[in-house]
CSV table of C-alpha atoms in Angstrom, one decimal:
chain,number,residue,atom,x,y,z
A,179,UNK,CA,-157.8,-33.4,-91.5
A,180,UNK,CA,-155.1,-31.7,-93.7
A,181,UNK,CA,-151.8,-33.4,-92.8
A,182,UNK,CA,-149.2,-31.0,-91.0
A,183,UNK,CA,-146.5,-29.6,-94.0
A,184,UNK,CA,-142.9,-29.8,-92.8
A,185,UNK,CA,-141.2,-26.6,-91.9
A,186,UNK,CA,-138.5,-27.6,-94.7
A,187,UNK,CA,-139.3,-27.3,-98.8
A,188,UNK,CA,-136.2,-28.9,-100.6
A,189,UNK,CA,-135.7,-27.0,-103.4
A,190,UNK,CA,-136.9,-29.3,-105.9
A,191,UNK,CA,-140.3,-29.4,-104.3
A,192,UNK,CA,-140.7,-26.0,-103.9
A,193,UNK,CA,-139.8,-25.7,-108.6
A,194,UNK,CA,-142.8,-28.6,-108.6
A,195,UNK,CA,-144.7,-26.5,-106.0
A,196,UNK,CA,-144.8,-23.0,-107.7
A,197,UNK,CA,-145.9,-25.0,-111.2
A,198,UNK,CA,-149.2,-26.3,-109.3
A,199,UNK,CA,-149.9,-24.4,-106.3
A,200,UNK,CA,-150.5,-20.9,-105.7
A,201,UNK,CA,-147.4,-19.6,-103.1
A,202,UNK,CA,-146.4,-16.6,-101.5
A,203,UNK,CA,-142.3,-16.2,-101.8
A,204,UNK,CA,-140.4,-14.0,-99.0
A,205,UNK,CA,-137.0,-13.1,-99.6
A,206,UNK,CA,-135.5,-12.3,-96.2
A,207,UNK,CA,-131.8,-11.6,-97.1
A,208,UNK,CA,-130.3,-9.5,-94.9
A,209,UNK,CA,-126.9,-7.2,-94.8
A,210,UNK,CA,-125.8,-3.4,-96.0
A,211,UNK,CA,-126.7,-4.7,-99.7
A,212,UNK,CA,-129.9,-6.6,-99.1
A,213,UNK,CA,-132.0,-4.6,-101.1
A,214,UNK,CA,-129.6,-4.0,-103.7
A,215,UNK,CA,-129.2,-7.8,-103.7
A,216,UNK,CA,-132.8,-8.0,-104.2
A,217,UNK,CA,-133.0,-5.9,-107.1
A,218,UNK,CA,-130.5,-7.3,-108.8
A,219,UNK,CA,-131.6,-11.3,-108.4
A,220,UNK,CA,-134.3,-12.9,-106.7
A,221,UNK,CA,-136.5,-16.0,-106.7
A,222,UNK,CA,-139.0,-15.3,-108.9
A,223,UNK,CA,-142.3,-13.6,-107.7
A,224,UNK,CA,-140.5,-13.4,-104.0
A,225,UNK,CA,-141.0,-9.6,-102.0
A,226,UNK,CA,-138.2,-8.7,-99.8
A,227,UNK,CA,-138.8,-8.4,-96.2
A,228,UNK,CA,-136.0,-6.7,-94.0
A,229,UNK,CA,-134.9,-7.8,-91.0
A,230,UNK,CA,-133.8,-4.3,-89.5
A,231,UNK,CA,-136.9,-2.6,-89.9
A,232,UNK,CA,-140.0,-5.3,-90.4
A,233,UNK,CA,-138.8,-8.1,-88.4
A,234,UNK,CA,-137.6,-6.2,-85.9
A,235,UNK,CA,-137.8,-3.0,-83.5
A,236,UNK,CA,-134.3,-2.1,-83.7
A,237,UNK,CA,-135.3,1.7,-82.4
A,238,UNK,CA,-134.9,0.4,-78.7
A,239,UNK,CA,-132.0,-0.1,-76.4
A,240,UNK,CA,-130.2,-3.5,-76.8
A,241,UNK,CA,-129.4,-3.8,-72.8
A,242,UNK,CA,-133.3,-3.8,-72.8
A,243,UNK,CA,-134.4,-6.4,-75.5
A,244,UNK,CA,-131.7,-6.8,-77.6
A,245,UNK,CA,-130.6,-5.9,-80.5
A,246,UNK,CA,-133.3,-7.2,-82.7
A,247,UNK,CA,-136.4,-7.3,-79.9
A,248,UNK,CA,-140.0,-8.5,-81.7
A,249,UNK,CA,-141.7,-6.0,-83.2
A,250,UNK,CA,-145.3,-5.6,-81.8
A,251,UNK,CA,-147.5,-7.8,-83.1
A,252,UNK,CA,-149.7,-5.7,-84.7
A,253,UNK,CA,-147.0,-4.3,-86.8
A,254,UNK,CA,-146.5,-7.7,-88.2
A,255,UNK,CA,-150.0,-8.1,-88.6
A,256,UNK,CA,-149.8,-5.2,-90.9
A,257,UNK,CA,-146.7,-6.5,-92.6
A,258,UNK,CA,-148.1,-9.4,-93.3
A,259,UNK,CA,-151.3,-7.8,-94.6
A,260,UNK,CA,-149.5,-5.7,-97.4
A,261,UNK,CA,-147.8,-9.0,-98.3
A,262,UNK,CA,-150.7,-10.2,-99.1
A,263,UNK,CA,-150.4,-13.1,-96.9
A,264,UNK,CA,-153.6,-14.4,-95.8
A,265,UNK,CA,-154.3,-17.1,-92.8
A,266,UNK,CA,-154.6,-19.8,-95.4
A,267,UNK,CA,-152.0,-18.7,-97.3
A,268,UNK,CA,-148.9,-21.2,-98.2
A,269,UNK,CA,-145.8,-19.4,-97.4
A,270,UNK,CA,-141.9,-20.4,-98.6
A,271,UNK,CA,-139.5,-18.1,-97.1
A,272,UNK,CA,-135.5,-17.6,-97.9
A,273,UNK,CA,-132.3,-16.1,-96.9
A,274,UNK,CA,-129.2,-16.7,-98.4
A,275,UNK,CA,-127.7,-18.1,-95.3
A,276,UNK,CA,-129.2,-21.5,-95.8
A,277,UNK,CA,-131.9,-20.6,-93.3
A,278,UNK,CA,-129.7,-19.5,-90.4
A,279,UNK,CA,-130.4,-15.8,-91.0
A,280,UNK,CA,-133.7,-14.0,-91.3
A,281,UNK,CA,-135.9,-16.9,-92.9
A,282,UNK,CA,-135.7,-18.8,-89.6
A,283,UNK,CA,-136.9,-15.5,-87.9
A,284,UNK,CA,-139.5,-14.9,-90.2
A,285,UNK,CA,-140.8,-18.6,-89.6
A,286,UNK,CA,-140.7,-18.5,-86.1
A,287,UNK,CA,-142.9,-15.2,-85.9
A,288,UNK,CA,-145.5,-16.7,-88.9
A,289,UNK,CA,-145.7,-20.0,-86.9
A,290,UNK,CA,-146.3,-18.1,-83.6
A,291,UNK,CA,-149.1,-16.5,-85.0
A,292,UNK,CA,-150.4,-19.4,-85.5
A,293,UNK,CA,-150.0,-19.6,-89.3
A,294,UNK,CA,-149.9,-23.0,-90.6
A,295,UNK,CA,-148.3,-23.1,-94.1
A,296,UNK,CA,-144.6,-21.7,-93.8
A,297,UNK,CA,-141.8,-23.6,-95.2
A,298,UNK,CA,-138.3,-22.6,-95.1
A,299,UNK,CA,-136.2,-23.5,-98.4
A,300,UNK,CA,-133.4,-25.8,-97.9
A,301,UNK,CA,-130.0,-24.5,-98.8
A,302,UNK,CA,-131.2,-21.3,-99.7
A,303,UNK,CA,-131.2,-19.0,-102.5
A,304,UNK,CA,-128.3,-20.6,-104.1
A,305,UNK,CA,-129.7,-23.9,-103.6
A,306,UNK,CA,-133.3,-22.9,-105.1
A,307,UNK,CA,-131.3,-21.6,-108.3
A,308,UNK,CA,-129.2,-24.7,-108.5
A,309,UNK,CA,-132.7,-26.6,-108.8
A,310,UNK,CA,-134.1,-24.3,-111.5
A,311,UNK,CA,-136.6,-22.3,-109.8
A,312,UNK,CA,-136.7,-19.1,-112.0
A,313,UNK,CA,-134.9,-15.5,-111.1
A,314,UNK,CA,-135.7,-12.2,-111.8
A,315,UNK,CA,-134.7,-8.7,-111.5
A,316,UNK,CA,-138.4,-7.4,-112.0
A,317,UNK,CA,-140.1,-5.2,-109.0
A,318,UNK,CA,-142.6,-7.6,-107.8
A,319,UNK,CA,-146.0,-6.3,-106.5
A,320,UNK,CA,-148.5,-7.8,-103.8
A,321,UNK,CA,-151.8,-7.0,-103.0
A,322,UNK,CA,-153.2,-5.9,-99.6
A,323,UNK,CA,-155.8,-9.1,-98.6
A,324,UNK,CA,-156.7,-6.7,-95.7
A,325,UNK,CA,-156.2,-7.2,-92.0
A,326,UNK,CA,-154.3,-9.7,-90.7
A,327,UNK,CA,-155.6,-10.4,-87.5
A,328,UNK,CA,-152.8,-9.7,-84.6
A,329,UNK,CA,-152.5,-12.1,-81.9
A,330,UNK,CA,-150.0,-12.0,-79.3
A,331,UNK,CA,-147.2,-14.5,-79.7
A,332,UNK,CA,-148.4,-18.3,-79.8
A,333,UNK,CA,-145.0,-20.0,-79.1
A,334,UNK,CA,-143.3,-19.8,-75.8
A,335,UNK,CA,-140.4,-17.2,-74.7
A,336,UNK,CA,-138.2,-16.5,-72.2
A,337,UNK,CA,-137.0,-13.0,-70.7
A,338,UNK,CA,-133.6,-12.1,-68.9
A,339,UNK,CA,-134.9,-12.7,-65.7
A,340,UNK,CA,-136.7,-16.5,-66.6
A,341,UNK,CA,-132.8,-17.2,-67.7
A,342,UNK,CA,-131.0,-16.1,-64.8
A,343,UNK,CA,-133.1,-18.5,-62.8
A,344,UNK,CA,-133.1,-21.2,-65.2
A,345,UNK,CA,-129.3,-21.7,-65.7
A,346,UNK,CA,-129.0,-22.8,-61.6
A,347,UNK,CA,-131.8,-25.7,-62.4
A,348,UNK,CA,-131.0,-29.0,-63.9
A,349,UNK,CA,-133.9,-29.5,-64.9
A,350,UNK,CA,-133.6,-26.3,-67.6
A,351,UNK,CA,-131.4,-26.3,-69.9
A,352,UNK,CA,-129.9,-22.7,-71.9
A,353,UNK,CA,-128.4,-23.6,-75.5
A,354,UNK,CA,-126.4,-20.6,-76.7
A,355,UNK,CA,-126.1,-21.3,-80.7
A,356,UNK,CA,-123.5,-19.1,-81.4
A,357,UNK,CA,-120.3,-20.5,-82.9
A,358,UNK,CA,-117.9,-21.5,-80.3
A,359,UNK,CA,-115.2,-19.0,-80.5
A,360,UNK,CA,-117.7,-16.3,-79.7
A,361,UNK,CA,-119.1,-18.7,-76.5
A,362,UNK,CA,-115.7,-19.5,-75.3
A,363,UNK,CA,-114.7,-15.3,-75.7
A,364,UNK,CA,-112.1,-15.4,-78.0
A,365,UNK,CA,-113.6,-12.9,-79.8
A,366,UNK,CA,-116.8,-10.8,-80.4
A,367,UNK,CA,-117.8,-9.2,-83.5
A,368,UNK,CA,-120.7,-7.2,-82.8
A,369,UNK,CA,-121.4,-7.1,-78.8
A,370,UNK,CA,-119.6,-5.3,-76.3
A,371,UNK,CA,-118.6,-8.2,-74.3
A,372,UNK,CA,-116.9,-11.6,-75.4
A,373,UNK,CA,-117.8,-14.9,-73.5
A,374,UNK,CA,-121.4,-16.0,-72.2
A,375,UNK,CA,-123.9,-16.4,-69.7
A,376,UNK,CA,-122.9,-18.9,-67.0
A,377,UNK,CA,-124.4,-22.1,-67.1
A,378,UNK,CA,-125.2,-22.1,-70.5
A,379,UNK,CA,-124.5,-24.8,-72.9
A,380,UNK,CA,-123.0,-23.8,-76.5
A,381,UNK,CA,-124.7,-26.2,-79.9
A,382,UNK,CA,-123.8,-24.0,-82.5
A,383,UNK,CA,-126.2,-23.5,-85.3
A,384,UNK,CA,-124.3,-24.5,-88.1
A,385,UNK,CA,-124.4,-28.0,-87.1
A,386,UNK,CA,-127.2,-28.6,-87.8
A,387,UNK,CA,-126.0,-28.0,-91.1
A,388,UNK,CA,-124.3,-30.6,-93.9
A,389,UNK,CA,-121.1,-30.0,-95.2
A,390,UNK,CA,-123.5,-28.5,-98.4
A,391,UNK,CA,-125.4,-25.8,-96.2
A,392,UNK,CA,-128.4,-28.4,-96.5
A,393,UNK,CA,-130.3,-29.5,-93.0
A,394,UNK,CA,-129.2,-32.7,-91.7
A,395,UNK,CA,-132.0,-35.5,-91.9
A,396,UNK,CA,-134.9,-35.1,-89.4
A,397,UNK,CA,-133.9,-38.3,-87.9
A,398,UNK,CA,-130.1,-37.4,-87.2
A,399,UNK,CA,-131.5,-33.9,-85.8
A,400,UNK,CA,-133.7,-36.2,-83.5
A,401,UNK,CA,-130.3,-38.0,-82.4
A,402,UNK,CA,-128.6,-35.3,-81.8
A,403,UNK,CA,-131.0,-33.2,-79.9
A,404,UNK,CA,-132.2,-36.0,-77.9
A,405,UNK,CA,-128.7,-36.1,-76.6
A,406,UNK,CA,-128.8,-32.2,-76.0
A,407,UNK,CA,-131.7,-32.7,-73.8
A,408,UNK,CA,-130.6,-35.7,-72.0
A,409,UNK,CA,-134.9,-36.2,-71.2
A,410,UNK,CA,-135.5,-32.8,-70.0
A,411,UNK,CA,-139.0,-31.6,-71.3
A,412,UNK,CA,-138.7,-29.0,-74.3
A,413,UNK,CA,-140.4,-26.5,-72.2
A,414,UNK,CA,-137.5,-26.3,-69.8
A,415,UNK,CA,-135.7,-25.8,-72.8
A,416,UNK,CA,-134.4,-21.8,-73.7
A,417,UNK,CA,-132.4,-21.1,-76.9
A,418,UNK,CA,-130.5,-18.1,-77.5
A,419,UNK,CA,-127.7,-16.8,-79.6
A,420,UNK,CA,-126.6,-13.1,-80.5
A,421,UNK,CA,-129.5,-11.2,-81.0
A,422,UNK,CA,-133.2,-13.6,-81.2
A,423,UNK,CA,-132.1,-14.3,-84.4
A,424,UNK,CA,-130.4,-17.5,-85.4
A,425,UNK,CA,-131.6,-19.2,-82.3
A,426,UNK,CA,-134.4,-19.4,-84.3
A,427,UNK,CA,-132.1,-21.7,-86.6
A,428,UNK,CA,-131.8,-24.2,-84.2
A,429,UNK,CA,-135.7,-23.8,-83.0
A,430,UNK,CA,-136.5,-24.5,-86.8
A,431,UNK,CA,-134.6,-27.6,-86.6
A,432,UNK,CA,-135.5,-29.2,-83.4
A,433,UNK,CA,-139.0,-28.5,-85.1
A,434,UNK,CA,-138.1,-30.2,-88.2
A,435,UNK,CA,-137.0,-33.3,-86.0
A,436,UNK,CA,-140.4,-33.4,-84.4
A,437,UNK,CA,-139.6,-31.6,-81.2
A,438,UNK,CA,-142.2,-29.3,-79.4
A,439,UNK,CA,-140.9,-25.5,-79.7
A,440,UNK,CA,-138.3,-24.4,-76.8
A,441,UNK,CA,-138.6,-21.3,-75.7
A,442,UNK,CA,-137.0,-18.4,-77.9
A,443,UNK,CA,-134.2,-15.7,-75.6
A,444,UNK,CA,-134.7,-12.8,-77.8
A,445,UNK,CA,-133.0,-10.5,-76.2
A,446,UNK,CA,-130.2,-13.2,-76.1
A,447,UNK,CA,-126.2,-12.2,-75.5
A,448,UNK,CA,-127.0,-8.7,-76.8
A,449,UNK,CA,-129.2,-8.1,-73.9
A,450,UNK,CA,-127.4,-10.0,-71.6
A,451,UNK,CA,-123.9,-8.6,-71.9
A,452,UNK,CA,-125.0,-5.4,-71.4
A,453,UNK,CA,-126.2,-5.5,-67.9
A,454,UNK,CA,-124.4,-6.1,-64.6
A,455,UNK,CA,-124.8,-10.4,-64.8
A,456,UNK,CA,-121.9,-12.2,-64.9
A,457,UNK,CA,-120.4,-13.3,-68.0
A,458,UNK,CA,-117.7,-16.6,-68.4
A,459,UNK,CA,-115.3,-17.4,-70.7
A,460,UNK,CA,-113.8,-20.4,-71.6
């Protein structure tokens, strides 16, 4: 039986990985200049992927879903398809965000179809050019392996509703990973409302995080989570953040530690603070 991969790639694996293995490379950055960035610079061999418009349905309104709700999964099916990503395919993903941004969404939706092989890279796209893996400003091309069968998402989720309930239960427990300034409602960049949903508790994503951008060791994750949890089950477990996106950060690392999956809030603060529940501040 083939031995699970690690949902991490160091960088200097993945430069001894591209010389011997056949890989598909995803560059996920997101932002205004994304594509621009792309053009300019990427990992060699990588395809973009954006975030707006193929990793999310950003056409529907945020006080229903969010601002960056799931698209269907037959659309990623399709996506994944004209990657040229097949089931057996090995898959390394990036962001420049050291995995807090896109790459951890693109990994959450790939593993919760089921897909074995996808790897995040440590540290990013900075990192993977500090370790020598080649760049290039060349259009890359992939080729359409056919259909990639849909399936409805593997790993579990929660809705608005599930995380009204849950945050009354002591038995459940809602992380919010956003950083604490926008939990306590100091301030809110992007939503309408500043502060959170009641009951929640706030682990912000960037600790899990080295003062480098690097993950912290699997083992110190495990520490530090176990003491999140305080022996609650993972299932009663709900992470959210802004918009379903770096939530996924944190779900990526709890994985990395050797937790099950929690649950994924994708509609998440963007959802929530733009209905009639009650918000708190700090």
């Amino acid at each position: 039986m083939e031995q699970e991969i690690s949902p991490i790639i160091h960088p200097n694996e993945l430069v001894l990985l591209k010389q011997h293995s056949a890989i598909v490379l995803i560059d996920t950055r997101a932002g205004a200049d994304a594509k621009e960035k792309y053009a300019s610079s990427h990992l060699e061999g990588a395809l973009h992927v954006d975030l707006d418009s193929e990793l999310a349905n950003t056409k529907t309104d945020p006080s229903n879903g969010g601002r960056h709700p799931l698209p269907e999964p037959a659309q990623f099916a399709r996506l994944l398809s004209q990657l040229g990503i097949t089931p057996a395919s090995h898959v390394i993903v990036y962001d420049d965000k050291s995995g807090v941004n896109a790459a951890a969404r693109f990994w959450w939706m790939l593993k919760s179809f089921g897909h074995e092989k996808i790897q995040v890279v440590d540290g990013g796209f900075d990192a993977a050019m500090a370790a020598g893996f080649p760049t290039s400003s060349n259009a890359e091309h992939s080729m359409d392996m056919g259909a990639y069968v849909p399936t409805n998402w593997q790993l579990p989720l929660s809705d608005i509703n599930e995380v009204e309930k849950a945050v009354q239960h002591e038995q459940c427990l809602v992380i919010d990973v956003r950083d604490k300034e926008r939990f306590n409602g100091e301030k809110e960049p992007i939503d309408l409302v500043a502060g959170h949903i009641p009951g929640a508790v706030n682990i912000p994503f960037a600790e899990n995080l080295d003062e480098k951008g690097f993950f912290l060791f699997p083992a110190d994750l495990k520490t530090k989570y176990l003491q999140v949890l305080k022996g609650r089950d993972e299932k009663n477990v709900i992470v959210h953040c802004g918009s379903g996106v770096t939530a996924c950060h944190t779900l990526l690392a709890m994985a990395y530690a050797g937790f099950k999956i929690p649950k994924l809030y994708v509609g998440s603060w963007s959802e929530w603070s733009r209905t009639n529940r009650p918000v708190a501040t700090i």
